């Protein structure tokens, strides 16, 4: 790949160190402490587009005091004067392979010779494109295509292919003039326009096309050499007539491999020789074209003498006989000719001859009747046929023979392959490839913005004119049987197009030979550099090795790879078989060039400002459609294969390739599509059938800004399976000005945790003056338009009783209230650290759903979603519901089973009966302890130490209230708060209850005056929590996960702590619990 070099100005000083040493020392010092500039959104800025950009002159940005008002900005942004100075010093260095040439000065210091770009449109773009567009197909196959398809269909093929390349050239000109195109040509244009995935896939396809083009040119070279120049030097000679084709293929393989090795050696030793010979090769092409047109004009004055021999209407190979006669009379004596011997097997007149030979006469006609002969009428339409079909002149009559089985051994001319229109399209298309030659040399041009469009379009127009006129002229000047004679056997093994040339057929033979050699060398020179460019971009990991080369930058490893792939094409050994392969790859490349231009035009991105104005997105789409059509017209199976290869490369880069941000059009297209989709989503509310939990995950960070509960992300992954919206967020307390760095660090840590837990979604860490406001803002404003969260997932604040302050559980309750007000669902996971990871596989077990209150069906939908993930897949679903005194349990179970059947959910249904029962003393005890603790904490301003001791005492009382207390309480320390409900009273009450087990609720109230003052609402709630917890623990203690309806928070904030206590009692004794609170809407339906 051509490499850019920077000219470093050298000052002659007295330093003893060499200039090169000083330069590299400065570079090493810069590399030791690299600076990575960041933009405001923490995105690395693009490197400066100026080659001479250095950071050591940053201090020159600000001189004097004239711009003191902007001195802070000047430290990070250059002054306009400095920017313009860099623009003036910008050097668009040559990107040709001559950059790698080095020389030694007198002192032995290696320097790099840099040539300033001086080439104009004609030398830099027009002639290279002409050289690539006029090549092997024109000289070896165009006459055969005209003879086989006829003038009309051949003209249609040429028009289609040339229109395709012209439309592609218009799109390419727009892209190439939208900025500087470095080395890589079409790969660079596509990758920077459509992104690394498309760029890598199409770039490799273009590389394969260029490599197989090298194979095609080498096969063309060998075909010219062995067929027309030295036909007697074949290594393999067929002993039988039917073995001639196989012998020819083997000769192509042997000579082609030797030619490839020689060309690869030339490219390896020095591509400078290739560049020096380029003008010679181009001269050969131009002289050959001129010889063809001169020969056409000559036919008007004098016809060339190339007689062909016809037996009946069959064309004969005339290189084995001189006279087109069966017999000849010399001095009244009849002699047989060589032709007689070929058909009769003997020179004697009485020999038994071939039946067709006996029945038909021999006719000799001119193979080049001339422009005014009227032969154009006979060549107007095609003559397709299967392999082995005889080449015949249709307007001549003949007597058919009964037995044609021996025809293969006679000197007839046959079709070597089956011919049909689509095959000819694939064979012809390589003749119009090569339009990228100008854009690949953009660095060598004096004014690339002007030269590339003009030179490329003029070259295509010129070659299109040449091909169209050649189709008509060949059909008007050459006999049809000669045109269909692919290898010139009917004209004494002359190149068919050479028979039309003036002054001699050898002009075309020698010119086409050197043209094919030059084109092969150019392919072997360009393909490795294209592969090197792709490898150095780093988007395909397994290609990294091909980015290296010799010390001067020559792509040695890429050259070896190219030679290996080129050898595959040579082993195919047939130019007609290789041509459609490279047609597919080039057509795919051109298709994406058109797509890139169309996408950029339709998106109207601010950076899309091409200097070439004569383009339109409709032309690009037309070119894209034409490319796709030609792919399937040429060969549908090759088209599918090429698209499969490109698709596999695309997916590989997407999953394993390096992340690149090139401002490509696909990203812009995604943004536009996302914007359109968001607007559409906001217009219509989500239907129940499309409802899925769009989660806002509220994370807690530790002191090191790491994720405190990573299993919360694991559970998110298992619940979402990558579908829908997931927003993972957290809040830092403080001000954004002081915590900006920490916020970005925390966000990066959260993203790393999400990647580790395979959580697909978005991350957002906000800084707020307090946590409560931060979470409130997230609940209100997270998401965008129709893509907003509808559910909040958070962890249960474990240890809230032992907390130093009440902020954690108060924030939790406020979050519950806000999600309720926002009509969002709430999921609270208790003991989240005990939840399974993504690597776990739960075997036998159940997911138990306790459906107490209808919440829109969310309780039943969540287990279904969980069981889609491989962690929970083997777990069975059980649904429990609670029946009251006046409910029919049997009917409830039947109705629930029918409801689940209509919902298409597989679950075991169980109805649990909870009869009204007396409120146990334990319920009053827990309620009394709860209320007294809450009241004391409100009345007394306890210190932090006193709060800790109070929490420890309450915990001890709560855990031992049901135990047998055999030890007596020790004396209460002076600094402890003496509560009304003491341990002594608890023991006495328990003993009295044991003596009188059948006391009713009224008697208990009479016996305990303290209970009379309790809030009866709290007593009832505690009773529900205790009784429900007993039932849940009894049924679901061994379940893998328990889902419970989450009660709503109290309207009066004074009961917040009591609410936490109720929830704690409800979940007591269960390992994995998910509290679920619906968002107030139906989320599951029985309808399709």
PDB file of N, CA, C and O in Angstrom, residues 705 736-746:
ATOM      1  N   UNK A 705     -16.166   3.000  42.866  1.00  0.00           N
ATOM      2  CA  UNK A 705     -16.999   3.261  41.691  1.00  0.00           C
ATOM      3  C   UNK A 705     -17.235   2.006  40.865  1.00  0.00           C
ATOM      4  O   UNK A 705     -17.496   2.073  39.657  1.00  0.00           O
ATOM      5  N   UNK A 736     -21.478  18.227  39.205  1.00  0.00           N
ATOM      6  CA  UNK A 736     -20.875  17.688  37.991  1.00  0.00           C
ATOM      7  C   UNK A 736     -19.512  18.309  37.712  1.00  0.00           C
ATOM      8  O   UNK A 736     -18.628  17.653  37.175  1.00  0.00           O
ATOM      9  N   UNK A 737     -19.335  19.554  38.093  1.00  0.00           N
ATOM     10  CA  UNK A 737     -18.063  20.216  37.829  1.00  0.00           C
ATOM     11  C   UNK A 737     -16.918  19.533  38.566  1.00  0.00           C
ATOM     12  O   UNK A 737     -15.798  19.442  38.059  1.00  0.00           O
ATOM     13  N   UNK A 738     -17.194  19.045  39.759  1.00  0.00           N
ATOM     14  CA  UNK A 738     -16.131  18.420  40.556  1.00  0.00           C
ATOM     15  C   UNK A 738     -16.041  16.915  40.333  1.00  0.00           C
ATOM     16  O   UNK A 738     -14.988  16.323  40.570  1.00  0.00           O
ATOM     17  N   UNK A 739     -17.111  16.302  39.889  1.00  0.00           N
ATOM     18  CA  UNK A 739     -17.139  14.839  39.768  1.00  0.00           C
ATOM     19  C   UNK A 739     -17.217  14.361  38.318  1.00  0.00           C
ATOM     20  O   UNK A 739     -17.607  13.221  38.063  1.00  0.00           O
ATOM     21  N   UNK A 740     -16.870  15.230  37.386  1.00  0.00           N
ATOM     22  CA  UNK A 740     -16.965  14.833  35.974  1.00  0.00           C
ATOM     23  C   UNK A 740     -16.096  13.622  35.679  1.00  0.00           C
ATOM     24  O   UNK A 740     -16.535  12.653  35.050  1.00  0.00           O
ATOM     25  N   UNK A 741     -14.847  13.644  36.147  1.00  0.00           N
ATOM     26  CA  UNK A 741     -13.938  12.526  35.879  1.00  0.00           C
ATOM     27  C   UNK A 741     -14.448  11.244  36.526  1.00  0.00           C
ATOM     28  O   UNK A 741     -14.402  10.157  35.932  1.00  0.00           O
ATOM     29  N   UNK A 742     -14.946  11.358  37.774  1.00  0.00           N
ATOM     30  CA  UNK A 742     -15.458  10.172  38.447  1.00  0.00           C
ATOM     31  C   UNK A 742     -16.698   9.622  37.743  1.00  0.00           C
ATOM     32  O   UNK A 742     -16.883   8.407  37.667  1.00  0.00           O
ATOM     33  N   UNK A 743     -17.522  10.512  37.250  1.00  0.00           N
ATOM     34  CA  UNK A 743     -18.718  10.067  36.549  1.00  0.00           C
ATOM     35  C   UNK A 743     -18.350   9.283  35.284  1.00  0.00           C
ATOM     36  O   UNK A 743     -18.945   8.233  34.992  1.00  0.00           O
ATOM     37  N   UNK A 744     -17.371   9.771  34.539  1.00  0.00           N
ATOM     38  CA  UNK A 744     -16.945   9.064  33.332  1.00  0.00           C
ATOM     39  C   UNK A 744     -16.279   7.737  33.700  1.00  0.00           C
ATOM     40  O   UNK A 744     -16.475   6.728  33.013  1.00  0.00           O
ATOM     41  N   UNK A 745     -15.508   7.748  34.781  1.00  0.00           N
ATOM     42  CA  UNK A 745     -14.883   6.500  35.227  1.00  0.00           C
ATOM     43  C   UNK A 745     -15.935   5.495  35.668  1.00  0.00           C
ATOM     44  O   UNK A 745     -15.859   4.304  35.340  1.00  0.00           O
ATOM     45  N   UNK A 746     -16.930   5.972  36.422  1.00  0.00           N
ATOM     46  CA  UNK A 746     -18.002   5.078  36.860  1.00  0.00           C
ATOM     47  C   UNK A 746     -18.772   4.529  35.671  1.00  0.00           C
ATOM     48  O   UNK A 746     -19.127   3.341  35.633  1.00  0.00           O
TER      49      UNK A 746
END
